[in-house]
Amino acid sequence: MPGGDPRETAKTVTGSFEDFPFLAELPARGPGADMIGRTAGMLVELYARVEPSGWRIGDRPGRDTKRARSWLGEDLDALEEFTQGYEGPLKVQAVGPWTLAAALELKNGEAALSDAGACRDLAASLAEGLRLHLEEVGRRVPGAQLVLQLDEPSLVAVLRGQVKTASGYRAHRAVDRQVVEATLRDVVGVNGDGPVVVHSCAPDVPFALLRRAGAAAISFDFSLLTERDDDAIGEAVEAGTRLFAGVVPGTDGPLSDPAGSVMGVRTLWRRLGLSPGLLAEAVTLTPSCGLAGASPEYARGALAHCVRAARSLADNPE
């Protein structure tokens, strides 16, 4: 979300999504509030600091780690204040293991992705950190059923060997798909019986791989889908995987009428030959990606628009 006021943001989020609030990220506050820094602050026995080139793993917690943890604490305080007595699903999110491995540097300046052992250590640290984070949120909002979202915008690049080395002249080799899947499965498992959403706003989302890794829902930018994705989406829906369809632009611009926003979803459903009655059960409507780059006014409007579009889809699935 845009801005830097956690209380105002928590009020907006809980007011817009009364039955599915979320713990917002406010990256405008600076390093440590960005998605990589925030998740790096959750790691257990691994620490990261800001270098001119980005976030780098270090030996001990420094001011960047402390700042990330402090901001997360402020966000949790605000969420707790506005969810008193709340019972229902509550979403928290963190960067997934492969995007984190592509973004965090080792001491030599190369991405952790370059070292298989570093990737394993990072995933294990992340899993433990997320377990503790989920426990903390559960204590603060005891009536919540926690939904964990793993943000993996770099996942496709990791699978294709498209993550650049520090020099920029080469790319790190593609990671074996079975290794990617197994690591994701381990991190997905930290939410126990609770659902996990994996978000990727890149083209060619690996739906089948994410399903096998245990994702209960897959979040994606709907505008990037092509007919090549049809089979994977149809199989996912029939297997009970929920789709978080990003149909509302994440940056300022004119919003179409709610029915117009979901026209593409209805068209996809007809093309796949799926029952219209499944739509409301199988699809959650979201912004296409984060709203941090939007104005506060647009962000509030986009959240409200998602709610209206979802009602339109439920009331008139055909």
Tab-separated table of C-alpha atoms in Angstrom:
chain	number	residue	atom	x	y	z
A	1	MET	CA	0.000	0.000	0.000
A	2	PRO	CA	1.147	3.619	-0.550
A	3	GLY	CA	2.024	6.048	2.211
A	4	GLY	CA	3.733	5.506	5.533
A	5	ASP	CA	1.018	5.627	8.217
A	6	PRO	CA	0.331	2.095	9.524
A	7	ARG	CA	-2.808	3.084	11.467
A	8	GLU	CA	-4.410	4.837	8.497
A	9	THR	CA	-3.533	1.889	6.259
A	10	ALA	CA	-4.889	-0.712	8.696
A	11	LYS	CA	-8.101	1.302	8.972
A	12	THR	CA	-8.407	1.404	5.166
A	13	VAL	CA	-7.660	-2.297	4.711
A	14	THR	CA	-10.003	-3.558	7.411
A	15	GLY	CA	-12.739	-1.181	6.240
A	16	SER	CA	-12.438	-2.156	2.570
A	17	PHE	CA	-12.132	-5.918	3.040
A	18	GLU	CA	-14.311	-6.592	6.056
A	19	ASP	CA	-14.211	-10.352	5.502
A	20	PHE	CA	-10.614	-10.701	4.247
A	21	PRO	CA	-8.296	-8.074	5.791
A	22	PHE	CA	-4.534	-8.273	5.345
A	23	LEU	CA	-1.337	-7.069	6.984
A	24	ALA	CA	-0.197	-4.331	4.612
A	25	GLU	CA	3.363	-3.476	3.586
A	26	LEU	CA	4.332	0.221	3.327
A	27	PRO	CA	7.585	0.342	1.314
A	28	ALA	CA	7.495	4.143	0.963
A	29	ARG	CA	9.011	4.331	4.455
A	30	GLY	CA	12.339	3.196	3.010
A	31	PRO	CA	14.773	0.252	3.263
A	32	GLY	CA	13.430	-2.333	5.670
A	33	ALA	CA	9.833	-1.575	4.747
A	34	ASP	CA	10.353	-2.802	1.153
A	35	MET	CA	9.332	-6.390	0.422
A	36	ILE	CA	12.888	-7.797	0.467
A	37	GLY	CA	13.970	-5.908	3.580
A	38	ARG	CA	10.776	-6.745	5.456
A	39	THR	CA	11.176	-10.468	4.812
A	40	ALA	CA	14.924	-10.324	5.508
A	41	GLY	CA	14.005	-8.929	8.925
A	42	MET	CA	11.966	-12.082	9.624
A	43	LEU	CA	14.883	-14.468	8.992
A	44	VAL	CA	16.171	-16.554	11.888
A	45	GLU	CA	19.964	-16.582	12.504
A	46	LEU	CA	20.539	-14.834	9.159
A	47	TYR	CA	20.766	-11.077	8.852
A	48	ALA	CA	20.881	-8.613	5.989
A	49	ARG	CA	22.050	-5.050	5.554
A	50	VAL	CA	21.655	-2.478	2.815
A	51	GLU	CA	24.583	-2.017	0.426
A	52	PRO	CA	24.658	0.274	-2.636
A	53	SER	CA	23.866	-2.772	-4.794
A	54	GLY	CA	20.983	-3.999	-2.631
A	55	TRP	CA	20.426	-6.233	0.400
A	56	ARG	CA	23.419	-8.339	1.464
A	57	ILE	CA	23.589	-11.145	4.033
A	58	GLY	CA	25.799	-10.239	7.002
A	59	ASP	CA	27.036	-11.799	10.242
A	60	ARG	CA	24.997	-9.919	12.820
A	61	PRO	CA	21.834	-7.843	13.090
A	62	GLY	CA	22.526	-4.198	12.296
A	63	ARG	CA	20.404	-1.074	12.122
A	64	ASP	CA	18.708	-2.218	8.890
A	65	THR	CA	17.468	-5.439	10.512
A	66	LYS	CA	16.343	-3.542	13.620
A	67	ARG	CA	14.505	-0.974	11.498
A	68	ALA	CA	12.724	-3.695	9.485
A	69	ARG	CA	11.602	-5.430	12.677
A	70	SER	CA	10.492	-2.166	14.255
A	71	TRP	CA	8.320	-1.262	11.274
A	72	LEU	CA	6.794	-4.729	11.194
A	73	GLY	CA	5.977	-4.301	14.886
A	74	GLU	CA	4.245	-0.983	14.170
A	75	ASP	CA	2.210	-2.605	11.389
A	76	LEU	CA	1.191	-5.462	13.682
A	77	ASP	CA	0.159	-3.010	16.429
A	78	ALA	CA	-2.048	-1.143	13.948
A	79	LEU	CA	-3.614	-4.317	12.552
A	80	GLU	CA	-4.319	-5.600	16.062
A	81	GLU	CA	-6.047	-2.328	16.945
A	82	PHE	CA	-8.429	-2.512	13.989
A	83	THR	CA	-9.187	-6.253	14.185
A	84	GLN	CA	-10.430	-6.431	17.780
A	85	GLY	CA	-12.947	-9.270	17.963
A	86	TYR	CA	-12.418	-10.189	14.299
A	87	GLU	CA	-13.012	-13.792	13.304
A	88	GLY	CA	-12.316	-14.998	9.771
A	89	PRO	CA	-9.523	-15.215	7.210
A	90	LEU	CA	-6.600	-12.810	7.596
A	91	LYS	CA	-3.789	-12.627	5.043
A	92	VAL	CA	-0.127	-12.002	5.779
A	93	GLN	CA	2.561	-12.042	3.110
A	94	ALA	CA	6.304	-12.410	2.738
A	95	VAL	CA	8.745	-12.904	-0.114
A	96	GLY	CA	9.077	-16.566	-1.132
A	97	PRO	CA	12.379	-18.472	-0.973
A	98	TRP	CA	13.335	-18.187	-4.654
A	99	THR	CA	12.701	-14.471	-5.091
A	100	LEU	CA	14.580	-13.952	-1.821
A	101	ALA	CA	17.505	-16.057	-3.113
A	102	ALA	CA	17.553	-14.008	-6.320
A	103	ALA	CA	17.510	-10.702	-4.419
A	104	LEU	CA	19.791	-11.243	-1.403
A	105	GLU	CA	23.535	-11.027	-2.024
A	106	LEU	CA	26.230	-13.162	-0.441
A	107	LYS	CA	29.433	-11.567	0.886
A	108	ASN	CA	31.014	-11.841	-2.579
A	109	GLY	CA	28.234	-9.732	-4.076
A	110	GLU	CA	26.591	-12.546	-6.027
A	111	ALA	CA	22.992	-13.559	-5.381
A	112	ALA	CA	22.388	-16.364	-2.894
A	113	LEU	CA	20.872	-18.114	-5.920
A	114	SER	CA	24.439	-18.843	-7.087
A	115	ASP	CA	25.071	-21.221	-4.157
A	116	ALA	CA	22.842	-24.261	-3.590
A	117	GLY	CA	23.873	-24.502	0.069
A	118	ALA	CA	23.051	-20.828	0.635
A	119	CYS	CA	19.624	-21.387	-0.943
A	120	ARG	CA	18.930	-24.259	1.450
A	121	ASP	CA	20.036	-22.241	4.478
A	122	LEU	CA	17.973	-19.261	3.371
A	123	ALA	CA	14.830	-21.351	2.859
A	124	ALA	CA	15.233	-23.001	6.279
A	125	SER	CA	15.750	-19.610	7.965
A	126	LEU	CA	12.731	-18.184	6.137
A	127	ALA	CA	10.536	-21.136	7.129
A	128	GLU	CA	11.413	-20.727	10.805
A	129	GLY	CA	10.955	-16.954	10.644
A	130	LEU	CA	7.542	-17.325	9.029
A	131	ARG	CA	6.507	-19.875	11.637
A	132	LEU	CA	7.309	-17.369	14.391
A	133	HIS	CA	5.602	-14.544	12.485
A	134	LEU	CA	2.408	-16.565	12.058
A	135	GLU	CA	2.430	-17.406	15.782
A	136	GLU	CA	2.780	-13.709	16.611
A	137	VAL	CA	-0.123	-12.700	14.339
A	138	GLY	CA	-2.202	-15.546	15.787
A	139	ARG	CA	-1.606	-14.229	19.319
A	140	ARG	CA	-2.568	-10.696	18.337
A	141	VAL	CA	-5.698	-11.654	16.351
A	142	PRO	CA	-6.785	-14.902	18.037
A	143	GLY	CA	-9.967	-15.268	15.985
A	144	ALA	CA	-8.150	-15.177	12.649
A	145	GLN	CA	-7.686	-18.071	10.249
A	146	LEU	CA	-4.289	-17.174	8.844
A	147	VAL	CA	-3.693	-17.193	5.097
A	148	LEU	CA	-0.013	-16.980	4.139
A	149	GLN	CA	0.931	-15.388	0.822
A	150	LEU	CA	4.387	-15.997	-0.639
A	151	ASP	CA	5.391	-13.358	-3.175
A	152	GLU	CA	7.478	-14.923	-5.958
A	153	PRO	CA	7.837	-12.349	-8.764
A	154	SER	CA	11.276	-13.787	-9.706
A	155	LEU	CA	10.185	-17.438	-9.751
A	156	VAL	CA	9.829	-17.703	-13.545
A	157	ALA	CA	13.250	-16.066	-14.046
A	158	VAL	CA	14.806	-18.547	-11.575
A	159	LEU	CA	13.285	-21.493	-13.455
A	160	ARG	CA	14.469	-20.154	-16.824
A	161	GLY	CA	17.979	-19.095	-15.834
A	162	GLN	CA	17.227	-15.415	-16.407
A	163	VAL	CA	18.490	-13.917	-13.128
A	164	LYS	CA	21.535	-11.765	-13.947
A	165	THR	CA	24.870	-12.176	-12.167
A	166	ALA	CA	26.426	-9.215	-10.338
A	167	SER	CA	28.364	-8.219	-13.473
A	168	GLY	CA	25.186	-8.150	-15.537
A	169	TYR	CA	26.931	-9.968	-18.396
A	170	ARG	CA	25.767	-13.473	-17.547
A	171	ALA	CA	22.817	-15.142	-15.887
A	172	HIS	CA	22.719	-17.681	-13.092
A	173	ARG	CA	21.927	-21.154	-14.334
A	174	ALA	CA	18.335	-22.335	-14.114
A	175	VAL	CA	17.457	-24.152	-10.895
A	176	ASP	CA	16.122	-27.676	-11.317
A	177	ARG	CA	12.319	-27.641	-11.185
A	178	GLN	CA	12.220	-30.470	-8.635
A	179	VAL	CA	14.506	-28.492	-6.306
A	180	VAL	CA	12.339	-25.391	-6.740
A	181	GLU	CA	9.203	-27.399	-5.999
A	182	ALA	CA	10.650	-29.188	-2.950
A	183	THR	CA	11.900	-25.930	-1.415
A	184	LEU	CA	8.554	-24.247	-1.958
A	185	ARG	CA	6.777	-27.230	-0.419
A	186	ASP	CA	8.912	-26.923	2.731
A	187	VAL	CA	8.106	-23.233	3.124
A	188	VAL	CA	4.417	-23.704	2.262
A	189	GLY	CA	4.258	-26.286	5.053
A	190	VAL	CA	4.896	-23.700	7.794
A	191	ASN	CA	1.224	-22.675	7.800
A	192	GLY	CA	0.177	-26.168	8.860
A	193	ASP	CA	-3.405	-26.796	7.803
A	194	GLY	CA	-3.863	-23.131	6.862
A	195	PRO	CA	-3.987	-22.123	3.198
A	196	VAL	CA	-0.999	-20.681	1.342
A	197	VAL	CA	-1.266	-18.397	-1.690
A	198	VAL	CA	1.685	-18.025	-4.063
A	199	HIS	CA	1.743	-14.744	-5.974
A	200	SER	CA	3.632	-14.247	-9.229
A	201	CYS	CA	2.978	-11.206	-11.409
A	202	ALA	CA	5.186	-12.498	-14.259
A	203	PRO	CA	4.009	-14.138	-17.503
A	204	ASP	CA	3.843	-17.962	-17.717
A	205	VAL	CA	3.086	-18.650	-14.057
A	206	PRO	CA	3.960	-22.334	-13.375
A	207	PHE	CA	0.489	-23.313	-12.135
A	208	ALA	CA	1.123	-27.068	-12.043
A	209	LEU	CA	4.409	-26.736	-10.132
A	210	LEU	CA	2.821	-24.450	-7.540
A	211	ARG	CA	-0.099	-26.831	-7.063
A	212	ARG	CA	2.276	-29.749	-6.509
A	213	ALA	CA	4.186	-27.636	-3.980
A	214	GLY	CA	0.990	-27.357	-1.939
A	215	ALA	CA	-0.334	-23.904	-2.858
A	216	ALA	CA	-4.047	-23.699	-2.049
A	217	ALA	CA	-4.362	-20.616	-4.235
A	218	ILE	CA	-2.350	-18.945	-6.980
A	219	SER	CA	-2.292	-15.171	-7.429
A	220	PHE	CA	-1.437	-13.652	-10.820
A	221	ASP	CA	-1.848	-10.678	-13.139
A	222	PHE	CA	-4.887	-11.648	-15.212
A	223	SER	CA	-3.831	-9.423	-18.120
A	224	LEU	CA	-0.698	-11.550	-18.676
A	225	LEU	CA	-2.616	-14.801	-19.265
A	226	THR	CA	-2.622	-16.334	-22.735
A	227	GLU	CA	-4.558	-19.271	-24.136
A	228	ARG	CA	-1.433	-21.368	-23.465
A	229	ASP	CA	-2.375	-21.143	-19.782
A	230	ASP	CA	-5.901	-22.507	-20.317
A	231	ASP	CA	-5.181	-26.177	-19.602
A	232	ALA	CA	-3.171	-25.444	-16.464
A	233	ILE	CA	-5.885	-23.139	-15.140
A	234	GLY	CA	-8.668	-25.584	-15.906
A	235	GLU	CA	-6.797	-28.389	-14.128
A	236	ALA	CA	-6.118	-26.133	-11.151
A	237	VAL	CA	-9.781	-25.156	-10.758
A	238	GLU	CA	-10.969	-28.749	-11.092
A	239	ALA	CA	-8.432	-29.794	-8.441
A	240	GLY	CA	-9.833	-27.209	-6.020
A	241	THR	CA	-7.075	-24.600	-6.318
A	242	ARG	CA	-8.386	-21.080	-5.816
A	243	LEU	CA	-7.437	-18.364	-8.303
A	244	PHE	CA	-6.533	-14.873	-7.087
A	245	ALA	CA	-7.158	-13.044	-10.352
A	246	GLY	CA	-5.487	-9.635	-10.572
A	247	VAL	CA	-8.038	-7.729	-12.664
A	248	VAL	CA	-7.663	-4.204	-11.240
A	249	PRO	CA	-4.574	-2.185	-12.313
A	250	GLY	CA	-2.072	-1.545	-9.530
A	251	THR	CA	-1.280	2.043	-10.525
A	252	ASP	CA	-3.422	5.120	-11.049
A	253	GLY	CA	-5.711	5.137	-14.031
A	254	PRO	CA	-9.394	5.070	-14.902
A	255	LEU	CA	-11.308	2.138	-13.438
A	256	SER	CA	-13.908	0.529	-15.657
A	257	ASP	CA	-17.293	-0.397	-14.280
A	258	PRO	CA	-17.138	-3.458	-11.982
A	259	ALA	CA	-18.871	-5.708	-14.529
A	260	GLY	CA	-16.317	-4.671	-17.158
A	261	SER	CA	-13.430	-5.619	-14.868
A	262	VAL	CA	-14.619	-9.230	-14.680
A	263	MET	CA	-15.628	-9.664	-18.328
A	264	GLY	CA	-12.329	-11.424	-19.067
A	265	VAL	CA	-12.845	-13.847	-16.173
A	266	ARG	CA	-16.295	-14.797	-17.490
A	267	THR	CA	-14.854	-15.237	-20.997
A	268	LEU	CA	-12.103	-17.515	-19.674
A	269	TRP	CA	-14.674	-19.573	-17.784
A	270	ARG	CA	-16.775	-20.089	-20.894
A	271	ARG	CA	-13.686	-20.981	-22.944
A	272	LEU	CA	-12.709	-23.621	-20.385
A	273	GLY	CA	-16.235	-25.016	-20.234
A	274	LEU	CA	-16.354	-24.617	-16.450
A	275	SER	CA	-19.591	-24.259	-14.509
A	276	PRO	CA	-20.519	-20.580	-13.922
A	277	GLY	CA	-21.671	-21.600	-10.451
A	278	LEU	CA	-18.042	-22.360	-9.573
A	279	LEU	CA	-16.884	-18.802	-10.180
A	280	ALA	CA	-17.625	-17.275	-6.798
A	281	GLU	CA	-16.085	-20.286	-5.037
A	282	ALA	CA	-12.999	-20.532	-7.229
A	283	VAL	CA	-12.031	-16.901	-7.887
A	284	THR	CA	-10.938	-14.064	-5.610
A	285	LEU	CA	-10.542	-10.690	-7.331
A	286	THR	CA	-7.474	-8.594	-6.495
A	287	PRO	CA	-5.329	-5.770	-7.852
A	288	SER	CA	-2.906	-7.049	-10.515
A	289	CYS	CA	0.057	-6.524	-8.178
A	290	GLY	CA	0.853	-4.403	-5.132
A	291	LEU	CA	-0.605	-0.896	-4.800
A	292	ALA	CA	2.533	0.757	-3.379
A	293	GLY	CA	3.064	2.722	-6.593
A	294	ALA	CA	-0.455	4.133	-6.592
A	295	SER	CA	-1.777	7.289	-4.944
A	296	PRO	CA	-3.571	6.745	-1.615
A	297	GLU	CA	-6.863	7.795	-3.218
A	298	TYR	CA	-6.475	5.332	-6.082
A	299	ALA	CA	-5.431	2.523	-3.702
A	300	ARG	CA	-8.577	2.991	-1.637
A	301	GLY	CA	-10.660	3.106	-4.818
A	302	ALA	CA	-8.997	-0.033	-6.202
A	303	LEU	CA	-9.783	-2.039	-3.058
A	304	ALA	CA	-13.404	-0.906	-3.112
A	305	HIS	CA	-13.562	-1.682	-6.835
A	306	CYS	CA	-12.385	-5.273	-6.179
A	307	VAL	CA	-15.268	-5.728	-3.733
A	308	ARG	CA	-17.842	-4.364	-6.188
A	309	ALA	CA	-16.444	-6.449	-9.042
A	310	ALA	CA	-16.592	-9.587	-6.892
A	311	ARG	CA	-20.258	-8.886	-6.096
A	312	SER	CA	-20.930	-8.423	-9.811
A	313	LEU	CA	-19.277	-11.764	-10.574
A	314	ALA	CA	-21.183	-13.587	-7.811
A	315	ASP	CA	-24.551	-12.033	-8.737
A	316	ASN	CA	-24.161	-12.614	-12.468
A	317	PRO	CA	-21.598	-15.382	-13.148
A	318	GLU	CA	-22.719	-15.761	-16.764
